[in-house]
């Protein structure tokens, strides 16, 4: 078995998602090569070589890879993919953008969002927003896989000492160019990697009321999320969205405030270790997945909770 | 310019999926089926582009069983001009869907293809990217804003840390994210009119496309159930339990 992983990085550092993909690759077993494509990303290549379990790093430095343009990244991965039995990506926005292209260009199926490894050719993945788990088997000669990062505990960042080899760039596409980005600014940890997440739903009634959530998040060093209903109502931007159509999170503690627990929301948080639900409707489906439920008006409960955390 | 829009008939998003007793898949008999929500956004976007004068024709394409004609008619009732169904009773993998879609692209030569970013049954999020790779058309996935600029499109995309904008050359393939627009409802007179709009049905065998793939579903199971928790009586009790029992704060 020989496995190729496309590293994800930004601002000169590996994204934590890459460590989760390495963990999934270890579950398959075999030699693990990490491809670092970027511009002036030498530090990332060095960091990738130190990941426990990685046997080789391929580093391609070219301006074409400064932004994660799908055409350019998929062409680069394709240039080496056939030397591997498995090509793996994180199931992030960036990974999902590239992974199916590589599969199609190899004329093989792509296997999205795996949550478990049964064997080197058989994997488990959620379908229908996690309401069912499909076991799928691939007979393709290269298995192209997206890894749901929250399902594989990140391995150690150090302990490895892989050799770094440079890889030639592939001609850049002239069909696409990067214009700009508008990243949400937050002092809080990133949603998908936070230990604690506190999310608000339609019950919050307005975006302004999210300051109550922010206050508690600051005290717990938690990330702030929201249900699709809260996003659709315009309370908070879409990048806050936890759920099937937003982000999938699995923190140690997930606090759902004023969230009824629609199927699509549960799909994005039900793998959290401990779930707390605060809702005034005791019939709300969220209580069926909560470890601790508090039936209360959130406008009473949140200030009280904030105060209790000071003590 | 023509716009091709992909639509898929899926289990309605308000219906809870139930695993069949023989573990072969999800129970789809006698349950409400609807257009995949991301595809409704795709149809809406295509119609807005046409209404803004940037396209002449919107063609709704579905690949699926005979009943997918209803899904196509929904798109026609929203305002699309004609429909194409590639008919198959098999549940095809995205690679096969992308190859069949490529067949339609070659026949129709659209300036733009708009697809939902994922279908809410298989949750694969693959078809647009695969179609782009197979046709060589430019790719702009997870779009929250699409602007025309001559023979280019500026597309704002939803990425994990916020938004990014890319510029792609036509013909392009766009996949829709939630924020792109709010789809219209079909009005009754338009539903009646849609019944008369042309809908071409092509059996999958007539396309000559090889739809066999190397991926198969072994079985489908219920997800692991979470054990029921406890209801606490106060914020104080909640904080005490989180500190001392769950030890998470």
Coordinates of C-alpha atoms in Angstrom, one line a residue:
Chain A
X1 CA 0.0 0.0 0.0
X2 CA 1.3 3.5 -0.8
X3 CA -0.7 6.5 0.1
X4 CA -0.5 10.1 -1.1
X5 CA -2.0 12.9 1.0
X6 CA -2.5 16.4 -0.3
X7 CA -1.5 18.7 2.6
X8 CA -3.6 21.7 3.5
X9 CA -1.9 24.8 4.7
X10 CA -2.4 28.5 5.1
X11 CA -0.2 31.4 6.2
X12 CA 2.9 29.2 6.2
X13 CA 1.5 26.6 8.6
X14 CA -0.2 23.2 8.1
X15 CA -3.9 23.1 8.8
X16 CA -4.7 20.7 11.5
X17 CA -7.0 18.8 9.1
X18 CA -3.9 17.2 7.5
X19 CA -3.1 15.4 10.8
X20 CA -6.6 13.9 10.7
X21 CA -6.0 12.6 7.2
X22 CA -2.7 11.1 8.2
X23 CA -4.5 9.3 11.0
X24 CA -7.0 7.8 8.5
X25 CA -4.1 6.8 6.2
X26 CA -2.5 5.0 9.2
X27 CA -5.7 3.1 9.6
X28 CA -5.4 1.9 6.0
X29 CA -1.7 1.1 6.5
X30 CA 1.3 1.5 4.2
X31 CA 3.8 4.1 3.2
X32 CA 2.6 7.6 3.6
X33 CA 3.7 10.5 1.3
X34 CA 2.5 14.0 1.9
X35 CA 2.4 16.4 -1.0
X36 CA 2.9 20.1 -0.1
X37 CA 2.0 22.4 -3.0
X38 CA 2.3 26.1 -2.4
X39 CA 4.3 29.2 -2.9
X40 CA 7.2 29.8 -0.4
X41 CA 5.8 27.1 1.7
X42 CA 9.1 25.5 2.7
X43 CA 8.2 25.7 6.4
X44 CA 5.0 23.7 5.7
X45 CA 7.1 21.0 3.9
X46 CA 9.4 20.8 7.0
X47 CA 6.4 20.5 9.3
X48 CA 4.9 17.8 7.1
X49 CA 8.1 15.8 7.4
X50 CA 7.9 15.8 11.1
X51 CA 4.4 14.3 11.3
X52 CA 4.5 10.9 12.9
X53 CA 4.0 8.2 10.3
X54 CA 5.0 10.2 7.2
X55 CA 7.7 8.5 5.2
X56 CA 8.2 11.1 2.4
X57 CA 7.3 14.7 1.6
X58 CA 7.0 15.9 -1.9
X59 CA 7.3 19.7 -2.1
X60 CA 6.2 21.7 -5.1
X61 CA 6.9 25.4 -4.9
X62 CA 5.3 27.5 -7.6
X63 CA 3.1 30.6 -7.8
X64 CA 0.4 28.5 -9.4
X65 CA -0.3 26.9 -6.0
X66 CA -0.3 30.1 -3.9
X67 CA -4.1 29.9 -3.8
X68 CA -5.9 26.6 -3.7
X69 CA -7.2 26.7 -7.3
X70 CA -8.8 23.3 -8.1
X71 CA -7.6 23.1 -11.7
X72 CA -3.9 23.6 -10.8
X73 CA -3.9 21.4 -7.7
X74 CA -5.7 18.5 -9.4
X75 CA -3.3 18.6 -12.4
X76 CA -0.4 18.4 -10.0
X77 CA -1.8 15.5 -8.0
X78 CA -2.7 13.7 -11.2
X79 CA 0.9 14.0 -12.4
X80 CA 1.9 11.5 -9.7
X81 CA -1.3 9.8 -8.6
X82 CA -0.9 6.6 -10.5
X83 CA 2.1 5.6 -8.4
X84 CA -0.1 5.3 -5.4
X85 CA -2.8 2.9 -4.3
X86 CA -4.7 5.6 -2.3
X87 CA -4.9 9.4 -2.8
X88 CA -6.4 11.1 0.2
X89 CA -7.7 14.6 0.9
X90 CA -9.3 16.3 3.9
X91 CA -13.1 16.7 3.4
X92 CA -12.7 20.5 3.8
X93 CA -14.0 23.1 1.3
X94 CA -10.5 23.1 -0.2
X95 CA -10.3 19.3 -0.3
X96 CA -13.8 18.8 -1.7
X97 CA -13.0 21.2 -4.5
X98 CA -10.0 19.2 -5.8
X99 CA -10.7 15.5 -4.8
X100 CA -13.5 14.6 -7.3
X101 CA -11.5 16.2 -10.2
X102 CA -8.5 13.9 -9.5
X103 CA -10.8 10.9 -9.4
X104 CA -12.6 11.8 -12.7
X105 CA -9.3 12.4 -14.4
X106 CA -8.1 9.0 -13.3
X107 CA -11.5 7.5 -14.4
X108 CA -12.1 6.2 -10.9
X109 CA -14.9 6.8 -8.4
X110 CA -14.3 9.3 -5.6
X111 CA -15.2 8.2 -2.0
X112 CA -16.4 11.3 -0.1
X113 CA -16.3 11.9 3.6
X114 CA -15.2 8.6 5.0
X115 CA -15.7 8.2 8.8
X116 CA -14.2 4.8 9.2
X117 CA -11.8 2.4 7.5
X118 CA -12.9 -1.3 7.3
X119 CA -10.0 -2.5 5.2
X120 CA -7.8 -1.1 2.5
X121 CA -10.7 -1.2 0.0
X122 CA -13.8 -0.8 2.2
X123 CA -14.9 2.3 4.0
X124 CA -17.8 3.7 5.9
X125 CA -19.4 7.0 5.0
X126 CA -22.5 8.8 6.1
X127 CA -25.4 9.4 3.6
X128 CA -28.7 11.2 4.1
X129 CA -27.1 13.7 6.5
X130 CA -25.8 10.9 8.7
X131 CA -29.2 9.2 9.1
X132 CA -27.6 6.2 7.5
X133 CA -24.1 4.8 7.2
X134 CA -23.0 3.2 3.9
X135 CA -20.3 0.6 3.7
X136 CA -18.7 1.0 0.3
X137 CA -16.1 -1.1 -1.5
X138 CA -13.8 0.0 -4.2
X139 CA -12.2 -2.1 -6.9
X140 CA -10.5 0.9 -8.6
X141 CA -6.8 0.6 -8.9
X142 CA -6.3 4.0 -7.2
X143 CA -8.7 4.8 -4.4
X144 CA -9.4 8.5 -4.2
X145 CA -10.7 9.4 -0.8
X146 CA -12.0 12.4 1.2
X147 CA -11.7 12.1 5.0
X148 CA -14.1 13.5 7.4
X149 CA -11.6 15.0 9.7
X150 CA -13.7 14.9 12.9
X151 CA -13.9 11.1 12.6
X152 CA -10.2 10.5 12.9
X153 CA -8.3 11.7 15.9
X154 CA -5.3 13.8 14.9
X155 CA -1.9 12.0 15.1
X156 CA 1.3 13.5 16.6
X157 CA 2.7 16.5 14.8
X158 CA 6.3 15.4 15.6
X159 CA 8.2 12.2 15.8
X160 CA 8.7 11.8 12.1
X161 CA 11.8 12.6 10.0
X162 CA 10.7 12.1 6.4
X163 CA 12.9 13.1 3.5
X164 CA 11.8 16.1 1.5
X165 CA 12.0 15.8 -2.3
X166 CA 11.0 18.5 -4.7
X167 CA 8.4 18.0 -7.3
X168 CA 8.1 19.8 -10.6
X169 CA 5.1 22.1 -11.1
X170 CA 2.5 21.4 -13.8
X171 CA 1.5 24.1 -16.3
X172 CA -1.1 26.4 -14.7
X173 CA -4.6 26.7 -16.1
X174 CA -5.5 29.9 -17.9
X175 CA -9.2 29.5 -17.3
X176 CA -9.2 30.5 -13.7
X177 CA -7.5 33.1 -11.5
X178 CA -7.7 34.2 -7.9
X179 CA -9.3 37.6 -7.2
X180 CA -9.4 38.0 -3.5
X181 CA -10.8 36.7 -0.2
X182 CA -12.7 38.0 2.7
X183 CA -12.0 35.9 5.8
X184 CA -14.2 36.2 8.8
X185 CA -12.3 37.8 11.7
X186 CA -12.7 36.2 15.0
X187 CA -10.8 36.0 18.3
X188 CA -12.4 32.7 18.9
X189 CA -10.9 29.3 17.9
X190 CA -11.9 27.9 14.5
X191 CA -15.2 26.0 14.6
X192 CA -14.0 22.6 13.3
X193 CA -11.0 22.4 15.6
X194 CA -12.4 24.0 18.8
X195 CA -12.6 21.9 22.0
X196 CA -15.9 23.6 22.9
X197 CA -18.5 24.9 20.6
X198 CA -21.6 26.9 21.6
X199 CA -24.2 27.4 18.9
X200 CA -27.4 29.5 18.7
X201 CA -30.5 28.8 16.8
X202 CA -33.7 30.5 15.7
X203 CA -34.6 30.9 19.4
X204 CA -31.9 33.6 19.7
X205 CA -34.4 35.8 17.9
X206 CA -31.8 38.3 16.5
X207 CA -28.2 38.6 15.6
X208 CA -27.7 41.1 18.4
X209 CA -28.6 38.5 21.0
X210 CA -25.6 36.5 19.9
X211 CA -23.5 38.8 22.2
X212 CA -24.8 36.5 25.0
X213 CA -23.3 33.5 23.2
X214 CA -20.1 35.4 22.5
X215 CA -19.7 36.3 26.2
X216 CA -19.9 32.6 27.2
X217 CA -17.7 31.6 24.4
X218 CA -15.0 34.0 25.6
X219 CA -15.2 32.5 29.1
X220 CA -14.9 28.9 27.8
X221 CA -12.5 29.7 24.9
X222 CA -15.2 28.2 22.7
X223 CA -16.0 28.7 19.0
X224 CA -19.4 30.1 18.1
X225 CA -21.7 28.3 15.7
X226 CA -25.3 28.5 14.6
X227 CA -28.0 26.4 13.1
X228 CA -29.1 26.8 9.5
X229 CA -32.3 28.4 10.7
X230 CA -30.3 31.1 12.5
X231 CA -28.2 31.6 9.4
X232 CA -31.2 31.7 7.0
X233 CA -32.8 34.3 9.4
X234 CA -29.8 36.4 8.8
X235 CA -28.7 36.4 12.5
X236 CA -25.1 35.4 11.7
X237 CA -23.0 34.7 8.5
X238 CA -23.1 31.3 6.8
X239 CA -19.6 30.3 8.0
X240 CA -21.1 29.9 11.5
X241 CA -23.4 27.1 10.2
X242 CA -23.1 23.7 11.8
X243 CA -24.9 21.0 10.0
X244 CA -25.1 18.8 6.9
X245 CA -24.9 21.9 4.6
X246 CA -22.4 23.7 6.8
X247 CA -19.6 22.5 9.0
X248 CA -19.3 19.2 10.7
X249 CA -18.0 19.5 14.3
X250 CA -17.1 17.0 17.0
X251 CA -15.8 18.9 20.0
X252 CA -15.5 17.7 23.6
X253 CA -18.4 19.9 24.5
X254 CA -21.2 21.2 22.3
X255 CA -23.8 23.6 23.7
X256 CA -26.9 24.1 21.6
X257 CA -28.9 27.1 22.6
X258 CA -32.4 27.7 21.2
X259 CA -31.9 25.1 18.6
X260 CA -34.7 22.6 18.0
X261 CA -32.5 19.9 16.5
X262 CA -33.5 19.6 12.8
X263 CA -32.1 16.5 11.1
X264 CA -29.7 18.6 9.1
X265 CA -28.3 20.3 12.3
X266 CA -27.9 17.0 14.2
X267 CA -25.9 15.6 11.2
X268 CA -23.3 18.3 11.9
X269 CA -22.8 17.9 15.7
X270 CA -24.0 14.5 16.9
X271 CA -20.5 13.1 17.1
X272 CA -19.6 15.6 19.8
X273 CA -18.4 13.9 23.1
X274 CA -20.8 15.8 25.4
X275 CA -23.9 17.6 24.2
X276 CA -25.8 20.2 26.2
X277 CA -29.2 21.5 25.0
X278 CA -30.9 24.6 26.4
X279 CA -34.4 25.1 25.0
X280 CA -37.7 26.1 26.4
X281 CA -39.6 23.5 24.4
X282 CA -39.2 20.2 26.2
X283 CA -40.4 18.4 23.1
X284 CA -37.5 19.7 21.0
X285 CA -35.7 16.8 19.2
X286 CA -32.4 18.2 20.4
X287 CA -33.0 16.7 23.8
X288 CA -32.9 13.2 22.3
X289 CA -29.2 13.6 21.5
X290 CA -28.3 15.7 24.5
X291 CA -26.3 14.3 27.5
X292 CA -27.5 17.2 29.6
X293 CA -30.8 19.0 28.8
X294 CA -32.0 22.2 30.4
X295 CA -35.6 23.2 29.8
X296 CA -35.5 26.9 30.2
X297 CA -35.9 30.2 28.5
X298 CA -32.5 31.0 27.1
X299 CA -32.8 34.7 27.9
X300 CA -32.8 33.6 31.6
X301 CA -30.4 30.7 31.3
X302 CA -27.6 32.4 29.3
X303 CA -26.9 35.3 31.7
X304 CA -27.1 32.9 34.6
X305 CA -24.7 30.5 32.9
X306 CA -22.3 33.3 32.1
X307 CA -22.3 34.3 35.8
X308 CA -21.9 30.8 37.0
X309 CA -18.8 30.4 34.9
X310 CA -17.2 33.3 36.8
X311 CA -17.5 31.4 40.0
Chain B
X1 CA -26.1 31.5 -24.5
X2 CA -27.7 28.3 -23.1
X3 CA -27.6 27.4 -19.5
X4 CA -27.8 23.7 -18.4
X5 CA -29.1 23.1 -14.9
X6 CA -28.9 19.7 -13.2
X7 CA -31.8 18.6 -11.0
X8 CA -32.1 15.5 -8.9
X9 CA -35.2 13.8 -7.5
X10 CA -34.4 13.0 -3.8
X11 CA -36.2 12.1 -0.6
X12 CA -37.8 15.3 0.6
X13 CA -35.6 17.1 3.2
X14 CA -38.3 17.1 5.8
X15 CA -38.7 13.3 5.7
X16 CA -36.5 11.2 7.9
X17 CA -34.5 8.6 6.0
X18 CA -35.2 5.0 7.1
X19 CA -32.8 2.2 6.4
X20 CA -34.4 -0.8 4.6
X21 CA -34.7 -4.0 6.6
X22 CA -32.4 -5.9 4.2
X23 CA -29.7 -3.2 4.6
X24 CA -29.7 -2.6 0.8
X25 CA -30.4 1.1 1.0
X26 CA -33.0 3.7 2.1
X27 CA -36.7 3.1 1.9
X28 CA -38.0 5.2 -1.0
X29 CA -41.4 3.6 -1.7
X30 CA -44.4 5.7 -0.8
X31 CA -42.4 8.6 0.6
X32 CA -42.4 12.2 -0.5
X33 CA -39.8 13.0 -3.1
X34 CA -38.7 16.5 -4.1
X35 CA -36.1 18.4 -6.1
X36 CA -32.8 18.5 -4.3
X37 CA -32.7 21.8 -2.4
X38 CA -29.3 22.9 -3.8
X39 CA -30.7 22.2 -7.3
X40 CA -33.6 24.6 -6.7
X41 CA -31.0 27.2 -6.0
X42 CA -29.3 26.3 -9.3
X43 CA -32.6 26.6 -11.3
X44 CA -33.2 30.0 -9.6
X45 CA -29.8 31.3 -10.4
X46 CA -30.1 30.2 -14.1
X47 CA -33.4 32.0 -14.4
X48 CA -32.0 35.2 -12.8
X49 CA -29.1 35.1 -15.3
X50 CA -31.6 34.7 -18.2
X51 CA -33.9 37.5 -16.8
X52 CA -30.9 39.8 -16.6
X53 CA -30.3 39.3 -20.3
X54 CA -27.2 37.2 -20.0
X55 CA -28.7 34.0 -21.4
X56 CA -31.4 33.0 -23.9
X57 CA -32.4 29.5 -22.8
X58 CA -32.4 27.5 -19.6
X59 CA -32.5 23.7 -20.0
X60 CA -33.2 21.5 -17.0
X61 CA -31.5 18.1 -17.1
X62 CA -32.1 15.2 -14.8
X63 CA -30.5 11.7 -14.8
X64 CA -32.7 9.2 -13.0
X65 CA -35.9 7.1 -13.1
X66 CA -39.0 8.0 -15.1
X67 CA -40.5 9.9 -12.1
X68 CA -37.7 12.4 -12.5
X69 CA -39.9 14.0 -15.2
X70 CA -41.9 15.5 -12.2
X71 CA -38.7 17.1 -11.0
X72 CA -38.0 18.5 -14.4
X73 CA -41.5 19.8 -14.6
X74 CA -41.0 21.6 -11.3
X75 CA -38.0 23.4 -12.9
X76 CA -40.0 24.2 -16.0
X77 CA -42.8 25.6 -13.8
X78 CA -40.2 27.8 -12.1
X79 CA -39.5 29.2 -15.6
X80 CA -37.0 27.0 -17.4
X81 CA -37.6 26.5 -21.1
X82 CA -37.2 22.8 -21.8
X83 CA -36.1 19.6 -20.1
X84 CA -34.0 16.6 -20.8
X85 CA -34.2 13.3 -18.9
X86 CA -31.6 10.6 -19.2
X87 CA -33.6 7.7 -18.0
X88 CA -32.2 5.0 -15.8
X89 CA -33.5 2.9 -12.9
X90 CA -30.1 2.4 -11.5
X91 CA -28.7 4.5 -8.7
X92 CA -25.6 5.8 -10.5
X93 CA -22.4 7.0 -8.8
X94 CA -21.3 10.7 -9.5
X95 CA -18.6 9.5 -12.0
X96 CA -21.3 8.0 -14.2
X97 CA -23.6 11.0 -13.7
X98 CA -20.8 13.3 -14.7
X99 CA -20.1 11.2 -17.9
X100 CA -23.7 11.3 -18.9
X101 CA -23.9 15.1 -18.2
X102 CA -20.8 15.5 -20.4
X103 CA -22.8 13.7 -23.1
X104 CA -25.5 16.4 -22.8
X105 CA -22.9 19.2 -22.7
X106 CA -21.4 18.0 -26.0
X107 CA -24.9 18.0 -27.6
X108 CA -26.0 21.3 -26.3
X109 CA -22.8 23.4 -26.0
X110 CA -23.9 25.5 -23.1
X111 CA -22.1 28.7 -22.0
X112 CA -22.8 27.8 -18.4
X113 CA -23.7 24.7 -16.4
X114 CA -25.2 25.2 -12.9
X115 CA -25.4 22.3 -10.5
X116 CA -26.2 21.9 -6.8
X117 CA -23.1 21.5 -4.7
X118 CA -24.4 18.2 -3.4
X119 CA -27.5 16.1 -3.4
X120 CA -28.9 15.5 0.1
X121 CA -29.2 11.7 -0.5
X122 CA -25.7 10.6 -1.3
X123 CA -24.1 13.8 0.1
X124 CA -21.2 13.2 -2.3
X125 CA -20.4 16.7 -3.5
X126 CA -18.6 15.5 -6.6
X127 CA -20.5 15.9 -9.8
X128 CA -19.7 19.5 -10.7
X129 CA -16.0 19.0 -10.0
X130 CA -16.0 15.8 -12.1
X131 CA -17.9 17.4 -14.9
X132 CA -15.4 20.2 -15.0
X133 CA -12.5 17.8 -15.1
X134 CA -14.0 15.7 -17.8
X135 CA -15.1 18.6 -20.1
X136 CA -12.3 21.0 -19.4
X137 CA -14.8 23.7 -18.6
X138 CA -13.7 26.1 -15.8
X139 CA -14.8 25.2 -12.2
X140 CA -16.4 27.5 -9.6
X141 CA -17.8 25.5 -6.8
X142 CA -19.8 26.5 -3.6
X143 CA -20.9 29.8 -5.2
X144 CA -22.6 32.5 -3.1
X145 CA -22.5 35.2 -5.8
X146 CA -22.1 35.0 -9.6
X147 CA -21.4 38.1 -11.7
X148 CA -20.9 38.3 -15.5
X149 CA -18.1 40.3 -16.9
X150 CA -17.9 39.8 -20.7
X151 CA -16.7 36.2 -21.4
X152 CA -15.7 35.8 -17.8
X153 CA -17.5 35.2 -14.5
X154 CA -16.5 36.5 -11.1
X155 CA -17.7 33.9 -8.6
X156 CA -17.7 34.4 -4.8
X157 CA -17.2 31.0 -3.1
X158 CA -17.9 29.9 0.4
X159 CA -14.7 28.4 1.9
X160 CA -14.1 27.2 5.4
X161 CA -12.7 30.5 6.7
X162 CA -15.1 32.9 4.9
X163 CA -15.4 33.9 1.3
X164 CA -13.1 34.0 -1.7
X165 CA -13.6 35.3 -5.2
X166 CA -12.3 33.7 -8.3
X167 CA -12.5 34.7 -12.0
X168 CA -13.3 32.0 -14.5
X169 CA -13.5 32.0 -18.3
X170 CA -16.8 30.9 -20.0
X171 CA -17.9 28.2 -20.6
X172 CA -17.9 27.4 -16.9
X173 CA -19.4 25.1 -14.4
X174 CA -20.8 26.6 -11.2
X175 CA -22.0 24.6 -8.1
X176 CA -24.4 26.4 -5.8
X177 CA -24.2 27.0 -2.1
X178 CA -27.0 28.0 0.2
X179 CA -26.5 31.8 0.1
X180 CA -26.6 32.2 -3.6
X181 CA -30.3 33.0 -3.8
X182 CA -33.7 32.2 -2.4
X183 CA -35.6 30.0 -5.0
X184 CA -39.0 31.2 -6.2
X185 CA -42.2 29.1 -5.9
X186 CA -43.9 28.1 -9.1
X187 CA -47.2 29.8 -9.6
X188 CA -50.2 27.8 -10.6
X189 CA -50.5 29.2 -14.2
X190 CA -46.8 28.4 -14.7
X191 CA -47.4 24.9 -13.5
X192 CA -50.0 24.5 -16.1
X193 CA -47.8 26.0 -18.8
X194 CA -44.9 23.8 -17.8
X195 CA -46.9 20.7 -18.8
X196 CA -46.7 21.9 -22.4
X197 CA -43.0 22.7 -22.5
X198 CA -40.7 20.2 -24.4
X199 CA -39.2 17.3 -22.4
X200 CA -36.9 15.0 -24.2
X201 CA -36.4 11.5 -22.7
X202 CA -33.2 9.6 -23.6
X203 CA -32.7 6.0 -22.4
X204 CA -29.3 5.7 -20.8
X205 CA -28.4 2.9 -23.2
X206 CA -28.9 5.3 -26.2
X207 CA -26.1 7.7 -24.9
X208 CA -23.4 5.1 -25.5
X209 CA -21.8 6.2 -22.2
X210 CA -20.3 3.4 -20.1
X211 CA -21.8 3.9 -16.6
X212 CA -20.1 1.1 -14.9
X213 CA -17.9 2.2 -11.9
X214 CA -15.5 0.5 -9.5
X215 CA -17.4 1.5 -6.4
X216 CA -20.3 -0.5 -4.8
X217 CA -22.4 -0.2 -1.7
X218 CA -21.9 -3.3 0.4
X219 CA -24.6 -2.5 3.0
X220 CA -26.4 0.4 4.6
X221 CA -26.9 0.6 8.4
X222 CA -28.5 2.8 10.9
X223 CA -26.1 5.2 12.6
X224 CA -25.0 4.4 16.2
X225 CA -27.7 5.8 18.6
X226 CA -26.6 8.2 21.3
X227 CA -27.7 7.1 24.7
X228 CA -30.4 9.3 26.2
X229 CA -29.1 11.9 28.7
X230 CA -30.5 13.6 31.7
X231 CA -32.6 16.7 32.2
X232 CA -31.0 19.0 34.7
X233 CA -33.2 21.3 36.8
X234 CA -31.0 24.5 36.9
X235 CA -28.0 26.2 35.4
X236 CA -26.2 25.6 38.7
X237 CA -26.7 21.8 38.3
X238 CA -25.7 22.0 34.7
X239 CA -22.4 23.7 35.5
X240 CA -21.7 21.3 38.4
X241 CA -22.2 18.3 36.1
X242 CA -20.1 19.7 33.3
X243 CA -17.3 20.4 35.8
X244 CA -17.4 17.3 38.0
X245 CA -19.2 14.5 36.0
X246 CA -18.4 15.2 32.4
X247 CA -15.2 17.1 33.3
X248 CA -15.4 19.1 30.1
X249 CA -15.1 22.7 31.5

